Amino acid sequence: MGSFYLSTPIYYASGEPHLGHAYTTILADVLARYHRRAGDDVLFLTGTDDHGQKIQEVAEEQGLTPLELCDRMAERFQAAWDDLGISNDRFIRTTEPEHKAVVGALLERLYDNGFIYESEYVGWYSVGQERYFTEKEIGPDRVDPIAGGPVTKIREKNYFFKMSLFQDRLIEQIEKNPEWIVPATRRNEVLGFLNQPLEDLSISRPRSRIHWGIPIPWDPDQVTYVWVDALTNYVTASGAIDPEATKDRRGFGDPLPSRWPCDVHLMGKDIITTHAVYWPTLLMGANLALPRKILAHGWWVVGDTKMSKSLGNVVDPLALRDRFGTDAVRWYLMREMVTGQDASYTPERFLTRYDELRNIFGNLAHRTLSMIKRYRAGTVPAAPSGGLAVETAAAVAAYRRALDGYRLHEGFAAAMDLARAANGFVETQEPWALAREPEGADELDRTLATLARTLVVLACLFEPVMPARAAELGRRLGLANIPLFEELDGMDVSGRAVRVGTPLFPRVDLG
RNA sequence: GCCGGAGUAGCUCAGUUGGUCAGAGCAGCGGAAUCAUAAUCCGCGUGUCGGGGGUUCAAGUCCCUCCUCCGGCACCA
């Protein structure tokens, strides 16, 4: 039994959960469930990023304290994840005392290692918006992108992390480990980014301007600025650091027994740089191991424009849950998007994918259960069930190869292909014809046993992406639990009482 | 501007190291069957594999060039 630790980013608590958050989180959930099914001890981490200026502002607008706003938003996120069937093991918040202490310990370690210095941050500040904007945000005209007001270049005291010192080590890490950043296109982009000299990273802000943050341990007039605070959550949750211990025993350099390093950090491609550059160099600076893999996925686009409220083109697949159910939406999101690439959402494609689910898989389950009920009084015959042995073994192998390689779409296609093969098996065997002739009884037994067994395999393969429907299928097959992969080979379904029930994926009348 | 990716049947896309690679699914047409959610199964594709040039006995598959589209180029989760 292995161990598997995976994370989503912690989501910024200033706005409502949306498809971008949901996709990452569902992706993580599918991987977490897959690894549990493979027998791994899984730690699946998600949470919220509670600090920062934006939260300070939004809270003020709503007449709340920052923490009250964060409490409210954290609940929203957790409720959203409940609705989507997310099985996270831990929901971390950066306002947790433990996390704040770990951030402090990490900062002290970086400081003691000589990687932090005081300097001045120079940036484009908007007096109207009371905040800095990036070069990209202000554009060539150099106006604040929100109100169009003026921005001025100002300086303020900040602490900086000597990120530049780690540039060569980071490049070496990426070049020697081709699978460390996936997909390859993101890896290339990061390498391209590192082609230019790496600057040092500003990690604090004056408390006078932003009070809602974690104080710098040796200078209470400064608070941590986003990166150290947010990214460190991955280490906090791992248990590698004990901030209460004396400085040389906290776990840096010689990590405490823990889940660190993370097996995979998942995120959208928009924050690849923070995860593939800032975070690894911070870890290097603190003498901690690097995560084993960094996976940046693509975006859902409508037509050819990025999904955006401001564009008014939000057509949200999540809204389809009302009519089609959560599992169907999860299926669509995982099956349709090539893991890592962008994908375009259209209602037509959703319906195609739903029909696949309904007609190929749902119908296979329904016709199989119905035949067992009709021909064998609802009991799976005690007969050899190896009818689709070759196809099943191939499908399971292809599925596991694909999911191990983070090609989820491919794995689920392989599972669906097995369902197609099983439908073909039904046509070839013609159970209805066998049932008419007394001498067909044995063959009919073998056929039904094979189909029942195949459904168990399919329930196992589909469970990570469609946990509720897979569990329901398992119940109808008389199983207490859906088997793990290692249990599939010795699986015996004979003698089980099955229940037909209503279709797993019913026909949905539109309009 | 610099760097990178993509352009394959009506649609969405597969196509390792060059030689049954010209494919799958969906849509369409024809047929079979009736256990099933009018679901299933079988059969049918004359596609300049973006244009042009080159290497090779042989190229979507390598090289050059052109066209089109997309992504990245830091302190924004």
XYZ file of C-alpha atoms (C1' of nucleotides) in Angstrom:
588
model
C 0.000 0.000 0.000
C 1.450 3.260 -1.126
C 0.892 6.772 -0.002
C -0.403 9.622 -2.096
C -0.607 13.291 -1.194
C -2.198 15.703 -3.650
C -3.311 19.301 -3.451
C -5.417 21.885 -5.180
C -4.514 25.535 -4.796
C -6.172 27.199 -1.861
C -8.844 29.389 -3.339
C -8.976 33.062 -2.676
C -11.844 33.753 -0.303
C -12.902 37.046 -1.848
C -15.206 35.548 -4.480
C -17.696 32.769 -5.043
C -16.612 29.313 -6.198
C -16.863 28.957 -9.969
C -16.093 26.490 -12.714
C -12.382 27.235 -12.600
C -12.199 26.204 -8.963
C -14.542 23.318 -9.520
C -12.603 21.790 -12.374
C -9.342 21.733 -10.449
C -11.066 20.323 -7.419
C -12.953 17.640 -9.314
C -9.754 16.674 -11.101
C -8.088 16.303 -7.724
C -11.040 14.351 -6.377
C -10.946 11.908 -9.268
C -7.246 11.310 -8.736
C -7.737 10.943 -5.000
C -10.496 8.388 -5.468
C -8.467 6.572 -8.075
C -5.540 6.230 -5.708
C -7.767 5.071 -2.871
C -9.122 2.417 -5.205
C -5.560 1.435 -5.982
C -5.077 0.887 -2.275
C -3.048 4.006 -1.531
C -3.289 5.936 1.697
C -4.450 9.272 0.306
C -4.194 12.798 1.641
C -6.278 15.116 -0.522
C -5.862 18.752 0.451
C -7.825 21.820 -0.537
C -8.804 24.997 1.256
C -9.016 28.762 1.135
C -6.525 31.585 1.116
C -7.910 33.942 3.724
C -5.458 36.800 3.769
C -4.704 39.803 1.625
C -5.769 43.233 0.603
C -8.669 42.197 -1.541
C -10.300 40.390 1.356
C -9.664 43.339 3.584
C -11.473 45.519 1.047
C -14.392 43.230 0.339
C -14.962 42.712 4.039
C -15.065 46.454 4.544
C -17.586 46.871 1.739
C -19.826 44.280 3.312
C -19.427 45.601 6.801
C -17.718 42.487 8.060
C -14.412 41.791 9.683
C -12.014 40.028 7.339
C -12.295 36.832 9.335
C -16.091 36.939 9.254
C -15.954 37.243 5.496
C -13.501 34.369 5.259
C -15.588 32.167 7.522
C -18.540 32.811 5.295
C -16.607 32.125 2.106
C -14.941 29.018 3.462
C -18.394 27.674 4.176
C -19.458 28.470 0.635
C -16.533 26.578 -0.766
C -17.061 23.608 1.478
C -20.746 23.516 0.626
C -19.902 23.690 -3.071
C -17.473 20.809 -2.707
C -20.086 18.813 -0.828
C -22.485 19.321 -3.699
C -19.878 18.152 -6.176
C -19.017 15.006 -4.264
C -15.527 16.142 -3.340
C -13.778 13.805 -0.921
C -11.014 16.043 0.387
C -9.360 14.778 3.562
C -8.431 18.224 4.789
C -9.732 21.729 4.215
C -7.017 24.122 5.209
C -7.365 27.845 5.855
C -4.485 30.257 6.049
C -6.032 31.844 9.124
C -5.532 28.646 11.114
C -3.118 29.129 14.012
C -1.091 26.117 12.958
C -0.608 27.510 9.486
C 0.336 30.957 10.707
C 2.928 29.384 12.964
C 4.381 27.302 10.132
C 4.599 30.366 7.893
C 6.436 32.166 10.661
C 8.806 29.237 11.091
C 9.445 29.070 7.348
C 10.182 32.779 7.210
C 12.572 32.477 10.127
C 14.318 29.612 8.434
C 14.738 31.570 5.216
C 15.942 34.545 7.231
C 18.404 32.474 9.235
C 19.674 30.919 6.042
C 20.463 34.400 4.774
C 17.992 34.419 1.937
C 15.922 37.381 3.027
C 16.872 41.021 2.920
C 15.189 44.361 3.270
C 14.795 46.608 0.283
C 12.342 48.806 -1.539
C 9.610 47.570 -3.737
C 8.960 49.719 -6.765
C 5.604 49.399 -8.429
C 2.726 51.162 -10.088
C 0.358 52.336 -7.421
C -3.124 53.668 -7.906
C -4.186 56.135 -5.249
C -7.806 55.733 -6.324
C -7.752 51.949 -5.941
C -5.283 51.997 -3.047
C -3.260 49.193 -4.536
C -0.478 48.211 -6.884
C -1.057 47.045 -10.392
C 1.242 44.953 -12.513
C 2.755 46.140 -15.767
C 0.389 43.841 -17.576
C -2.651 45.178 -15.779
C -2.008 48.842 -16.432
C -1.184 48.273 -20.066
C 0.793 50.605 -22.301
C -1.303 53.623 -21.321
C -0.476 53.144 -17.666
C -3.876 53.647 -16.166
C -5.506 51.575 -13.478
C -7.618 48.945 -15.211
C -10.594 49.280 -12.869
C -11.471 52.969 -12.959
C -9.028 54.160 -15.577
C -7.395 56.516 -13.107
C -3.738 57.409 -12.975
C -1.028 55.223 -11.505
C 2.256 56.422 -10.135
C 5.512 54.679 -9.560
C 6.167 54.555 -5.829
C 8.531 52.785 -3.449
C 7.954 51.198 -0.100
C 9.875 49.017 2.295
C 9.552 45.291 1.604
C 11.410 42.156 2.493
C 12.709 40.163 -0.434
C 13.527 36.528 -0.904
C 16.736 35.846 -2.828
C 14.973 33.806 -5.457
C 17.638 34.650 -8.013
C 20.144 32.501 -6.141
C 18.190 29.396 -7.016
C 17.736 29.956 -10.704
C 20.405 27.493 -11.830
C 19.291 24.788 -9.421
C 15.725 25.187 -10.583
C 16.661 24.967 -14.262
C 18.671 21.851 -13.535
C 15.750 20.329 -11.667
C 13.413 20.934 -14.589
C 15.831 19.730 -17.218
C 16.748 16.557 -15.368
C 13.124 15.685 -14.627
C 11.107 15.931 -17.836
C 7.938 14.762 -16.100
C 8.220 17.132 -13.177
C 6.143 19.879 -14.767
C 3.331 18.604 -16.937
C 2.080 18.986 -19.561
C 5.248 19.552 -21.547
C 3.996 22.784 -23.012
C 3.906 24.348 -19.529
C 7.336 22.951 -18.800
C 8.640 24.680 -21.913
C 7.041 27.911 -20.865
C 8.635 27.784 -17.453
C 12.011 27.049 -18.997
C 11.475 29.956 -21.347
C 10.615 32.124 -18.391
C 13.844 31.044 -16.711
C 15.777 32.016 -19.770
C 15.851 35.511 -18.391
C 17.493 36.432 -15.137
C 15.262 35.614 -12.226
C 14.512 38.538 -9.968
C 14.152 38.361 -6.234
C 10.703 38.000 -4.791
C 8.945 40.562 -2.684
C 7.404 38.721 0.246
C 6.047 41.406 2.543
C 4.015 44.592 2.662
C 3.872 47.392 5.204
C 1.332 46.685 7.872
C 0.239 50.301 7.645
C -1.195 49.604 4.227
C -2.292 45.976 4.579
C -3.075 44.825 8.074
C -4.806 41.560 7.161
C -1.913 39.151 6.987
C 0.648 37.157 8.904
C 3.243 39.373 10.613
C 6.890 38.978 9.717
C 8.376 37.371 12.852
C 11.261 39.787 13.245
C 9.435 42.886 12.047
C 5.790 43.252 13.119
C 5.399 46.332 10.958
C 5.424 44.085 7.919
C 3.029 41.294 6.953
C 3.655 38.438 4.544
C 2.561 38.997 1.032
C 0.594 36.297 -0.739
C 3.200 33.773 -1.888
C 4.810 32.638 1.283
C 1.527 32.734 3.119
C -0.492 30.851 0.514
C 1.925 28.300 -0.912
C 3.147 27.213 2.484
C -0.218 25.622 3.168
C 1.019 22.552 1.333
C 3.731 22.073 3.909
C 1.502 22.958 6.852
C -0.966 20.236 5.966
C 1.776 17.680 5.489
C 2.844 17.893 9.102
C 6.512 18.193 8.172
C 7.102 21.256 10.310
C 6.741 21.699 14.042
C 6.858 25.442 14.670
C 6.811 24.898 18.440
C 10.153 23.115 18.436
C 13.498 24.818 18.783
C 14.815 26.239 15.571
C 17.054 23.296 14.683
C 14.337 20.714 15.303
C 11.413 22.139 13.442
C 11.762 19.853 10.455
C 13.647 21.966 7.960
C 16.471 20.038 6.376
C 15.478 17.018 8.393
C 11.711 16.806 7.955
C 9.585 15.273 10.638
C 7.702 12.106 9.783
C 5.008 13.521 7.550
C 3.326 13.477 4.169
C 5.903 15.772 2.664
C 6.775 15.973 -0.189
C 3.504 16.299 -1.986
C 3.033 13.827 -4.830
C 1.301 16.324 -7.074
C 0.254 19.937 -6.927
C -2.691 20.569 -9.225
C -3.550 24.031 -10.527
C -4.783 26.022 -13.468
C -2.197 27.143 -15.971
C -2.592 30.733 -14.800
C -0.643 30.027 -11.634
C 2.020 27.734 -13.000
C 4.771 30.265 -12.397
C 4.025 30.586 -8.718
C 4.000 26.812 -8.320
C 6.893 25.952 -10.602
C 9.210 28.852 -9.785
C 8.364 30.688 -6.576
C 7.391 27.641 -4.584
C 10.277 25.335 -5.458
C 12.829 28.061 -4.815
C 11.230 28.864 -1.473
C 11.469 25.180 -0.587
C 15.101 25.098 -1.653
C 15.755 28.107 0.518
C 14.145 26.388 3.496
C 15.921 23.054 2.893
C 12.753 21.184 2.127
C 12.212 18.585 -0.594
C 10.433 19.619 -3.771
C 6.986 18.331 -4.722
C 7.156 15.254 -6.946
C 4.999 16.664 -9.686
C 3.379 19.913 -10.774
C 0.382 19.596 -13.035
C -1.149 22.658 -14.653
C -4.443 22.069 -16.399
C -6.126 24.133 -19.088
C -9.163 26.336 -19.139
C -12.700 25.862 -20.257
C -13.438 28.226 -23.076
C -16.690 29.095 -24.760
C -16.136 29.401 -28.451
C -12.663 30.820 -28.506
C -12.754 33.322 -25.691
C -11.783 32.642 -22.142
C -14.716 32.240 -19.851
C -15.307 35.499 -18.153
C -18.142 37.189 -16.404
C -17.152 40.514 -17.844
C -17.616 39.091 -21.311
C -21.069 37.963 -20.377
C -20.489 34.585 -21.931
C -20.621 32.431 -18.858
C -22.419 29.315 -19.806
C -21.735 27.212 -16.811
C -21.677 23.421 -17.062
C -22.180 23.330 -13.313
C -25.699 24.619 -13.850
C -26.475 21.399 -15.699
C -26.316 19.461 -12.452
C -29.935 20.321 -11.770
C -31.157 18.338 -14.712
C -28.415 15.803 -15.341
C -26.925 15.247 -11.925
C -23.519 15.910 -10.454
C -21.936 12.724 -11.738
C -22.880 13.487 -15.306
C -21.249 16.901 -15.055
C -18.128 15.393 -13.507
C -18.073 12.866 -16.321
C -18.339 15.570 -18.933
C -15.595 17.692 -17.401
C -13.161 14.801 -17.087
C -14.030 13.015 -20.291
C -14.151 16.019 -22.571
C -11.056 17.920 -21.524
C -7.734 16.441 -22.560
C -6.013 16.635 -19.213
C -3.783 19.681 -19.312
C -5.175 21.277 -22.428
C -7.890 23.841 -22.923
C -11.291 22.576 -23.932
C -14.311 24.325 -25.261
C -17.649 23.899 -23.630
C -20.796 23.619 -25.690
C -24.199 22.299 -24.653
C -24.158 20.060 -27.719
C -20.951 18.366 -26.620
C -22.365 17.942 -23.156
C -25.407 16.183 -24.548
C -23.216 13.930 -26.663
C -21.245 12.922 -23.608
C -24.384 12.415 -21.586
C -25.870 10.231 -24.295
C -22.718 8.148 -24.250
C -23.187 7.666 -20.544
C -26.862 6.917 -20.817
C -26.831 4.696 -23.892
C -23.596 2.778 -23.571
C -23.039 2.448 -19.842
C -26.453 3.132 -18.337
C -28.237 0.956 -20.812
C -25.728 -1.874 -20.405
C -26.371 -1.863 -16.688
C -30.101 -1.716 -17.122
C -30.370 -4.452 -19.747
C -28.036 -6.720 -17.804
C -29.895 -6.332 -14.542
C -33.201 -6.743 -16.331
C -32.097 -9.985 -17.965
C -30.798 -11.391 -14.702
C -34.141 -10.602 -13.172
C -36.173 -11.960 -16.067
C -34.194 -15.093 -16.839
C -32.709 -15.999 -13.467
C -35.125 -14.498 -10.970
C -32.752 -11.741 -10.021
C -29.844 -13.898 -8.908
C -26.467 -13.857 -10.628
C -25.911 -17.447 -11.851
C -23.082 -19.471 -10.344
C -21.179 -19.949 -13.568
C -17.803 -19.060 -15.102
C -17.678 -15.324 -15.751
C -14.635 -15.074 -17.948
C -16.461 -14.204 -21.127
C -14.830 -10.849 -21.642
C -11.578 -11.678 -19.887
C -9.294 -10.355 -22.605
C -11.234 -7.156 -23.141
C -11.551 -6.558 -19.410
C -7.890 -7.073 -18.670
C -6.944 -4.794 -21.537
C -9.357 -2.097 -20.423
C -8.202 -2.149 -16.809
C -4.566 -2.054 -17.867
C -5.140 0.814 -20.287
C -7.191 2.651 -17.699
C -4.573 2.391 -15.009
C -1.765 3.298 -17.383
C -3.707 6.382 -18.413
C -4.600 7.546 -14.913
C -1.098 6.886 -13.612
C 0.051 9.122 -16.452
C -2.562 11.787 -15.667
C -4.401 11.209 -18.930
C -7.813 10.932 -17.337
C -9.784 11.414 -20.527
C -7.966 8.475 -22.023
C -8.558 6.252 -19.035
C -12.272 6.932 -18.990
C -12.461 6.348 -22.712
C -10.912 2.938 -22.117
C -13.531 2.208 -19.468
C -16.309 3.241 -21.828
C -14.818 1.022 -24.517
C -15.221 -1.919 -22.171
C -18.893 -1.048 -21.816
C -19.140 -0.942 -25.613
C -17.487 -4.337 -25.818
C -19.959 -5.683 -23.274
C -22.875 -4.399 -25.343
C -21.362 -6.188 -28.316
C -21.058 -9.311 -26.197
C -24.774 -9.167 -25.472
C -25.547 -8.999 -29.189
C -23.228 -11.892 -29.962
C -24.532 -14.095 -27.186
C -28.196 -13.277 -27.726
C -29.314 -14.207 -24.210
C -32.962 -13.935 -25.284
C -32.392 -16.699 -27.827
C -30.536 -18.847 -25.298
C -33.414 -18.431 -22.905
C -35.828 -19.964 -25.381
C -33.977 -23.257 -25.638
C -33.393 -25.572 -22.644
C -29.927 -26.507 -23.962
C -28.961 -22.852 -23.850
C -29.199 -22.662 -20.069
C -25.506 -23.120 -19.287
C -24.437 -20.642 -21.912
C -27.010 -18.183 -20.626
C -25.616 -18.609 -17.103
C -22.113 -17.909 -18.307
C -23.307 -14.910 -20.290
C -25.165 -13.309 -17.414
C -22.357 -14.034 -14.959
C -19.895 -12.440 -17.356
C -22.055 -9.365 -17.745
C -22.583 -9.010 -14.009
C -18.869 -9.316 -13.425
C -18.176 -6.746 -16.119
C -20.533 -4.318 -14.423
C -18.585 -4.712 -11.208
C -15.400 -3.877 -13.071
C -17.089 -0.872 -14.643
C -18.359 0.303 -11.281
C -14.766 0.186 -10.083
C -13.405 2.041 -13.101
C -16.109 4.705 -13.052
C -16.189 5.243 -9.299
C -13.479 7.926 -9.266
C -15.331 10.106 -11.730
C -18.928 9.192 -10.862
C -18.899 8.118 -7.226
C -22.629 8.351 -6.571
C -23.778 6.481 -9.657
C -21.070 3.855 -9.282
C -22.088 3.273 -5.691
C -25.688 2.918 -6.782
C -24.717 0.350 -9.386
C -22.746 -1.495 -6.752
C -25.794 -1.630 -4.500
C -27.951 -2.968 -7.302
C -25.390 -5.683 -7.888
C -25.635 -6.640 -4.235
C -22.185 -5.394 -3.291
C -21.438 -3.854 0.080
C -18.513 -1.962 -1.425
C -17.065 -1.353 -4.824
C -13.928 -3.492 -5.007
C -10.396 -2.152 -5.177
C -8.370 -2.934 -8.274
C -6.497 -5.721 -6.555
C -9.787 -7.348 -5.612
C -11.114 -7.485 -9.157
C -9.262 -10.607 -10.236
C -10.643 -12.853 -7.554
C -14.083 -11.298 -7.778
C -16.994 -13.718 -7.543
C -20.438 -12.276 -8.098
C -22.359 -15.511 -8.318
C -25.413 -15.888 -6.159
C -25.854 -12.186 -5.570
C -29.354 -10.811 -5.572
C -29.609 -7.886 -7.945
C -32.110 -5.100 -8.251
C -33.017 -3.432 -11.522
C -34.163 -0.011 -10.359
C -34.655 3.040 -12.482
C -32.105 3.941 -15.149
C -28.792 5.192 -13.751
C -28.736 8.000 -16.289
C -32.310 8.707 -17.268
C -33.393 10.282 -20.467
C -33.669 14.023 -19.935
C -36.355 15.918 -21.744
C -35.102 19.321 -22.715
C -37.061 22.466 -23.173
C 9.043 41.683 -30.751
C 10.980 37.003 -28.472
C 9.870 31.794 -27.241
C 6.599 27.662 -27.787
C 2.336 24.826 -29.597
C -1.332 23.630 -33.169
C -3.528 23.217 -38.288
C -5.753 15.102 -40.067
C -13.161 12.990 -42.622
C -19.373 17.679 -41.614
C -18.049 18.090 -35.953
C -14.479 16.734 -31.672
C -10.036 14.594 -32.058
C -6.091 9.605 -32.071
C -2.023 8.890 -34.844
C 5.347 6.029 -30.301
C 11.492 5.912 -32.540
C 9.399 7.516 -40.901
C 7.270 1.836 -44.099
C -1.189 -1.956 -43.697
C -1.475 5.260 -40.486
C -5.006 7.193 -43.580
C -8.090 6.052 -38.066
C -11.938 6.526 -33.569
C -16.260 8.727 -31.529
C -20.428 11.851 -32.879
C -23.638 13.212 -36.951
C -25.606 10.874 -41.786
C -27.215 6.463 -44.824
C -28.419 1.093 -44.959
C -29.263 -3.443 -42.262
C -29.937 -6.897 -37.876
C -32.037 -7.754 -33.354
C -35.753 -7.160 -29.325
C -32.960 -8.219 -23.055
C -32.916 -2.683 -22.468
C -33.791 4.265 -21.138
C -36.937 4.318 -29.488
C -31.555 2.127 -25.970
C -28.036 -1.874 -28.654
C -25.145 -4.342 -32.551
C -23.253 -4.718 -37.742
C -21.966 -2.358 -42.532
C -20.828 2.233 -45.433
C -15.923 7.634 -45.472
C -12.586 9.324 -53.413
C -10.416 13.208 -46.488
C -4.952 17.434 -51.495
C -3.253 14.540 -43.392
C -2.842 23.996 -43.767
C 0.235 25.675 -48.876
C 5.009 25.009 -51.287
C 9.895 22.876 -51.515
C 13.498 19.168 -49.806
C 15.845 14.426 -47.609
C 14.652 9.106 -48.361
C 13.543 3.036 -51.660
C 9.514 5.066 -48.341
C 6.814 11.092 -44.692
C 0.661 13.525 -41.222
C 5.432 11.095 -39.141
C 12.272 14.320 -40.516
C 14.433 19.379 -42.721
C 13.398 24.456 -44.975
C 9.859 28.113 -46.084
C 5.059 30.518 -46.208
C -0.107 31.125 -44.304
C -3.660 30.836 -40.226
C -4.918 30.159 -35.142
C -3.486 29.709 -30.029
C -0.459 30.001 -25.626
C 3.643 32.145 -22.556
C 6.874 36.469 -21.693
C 6.724 37.325 -13.129
C 4.938 39.402 -7.960
C -2.712 38.741 -10.063
C -5.728 32.814 -6.039
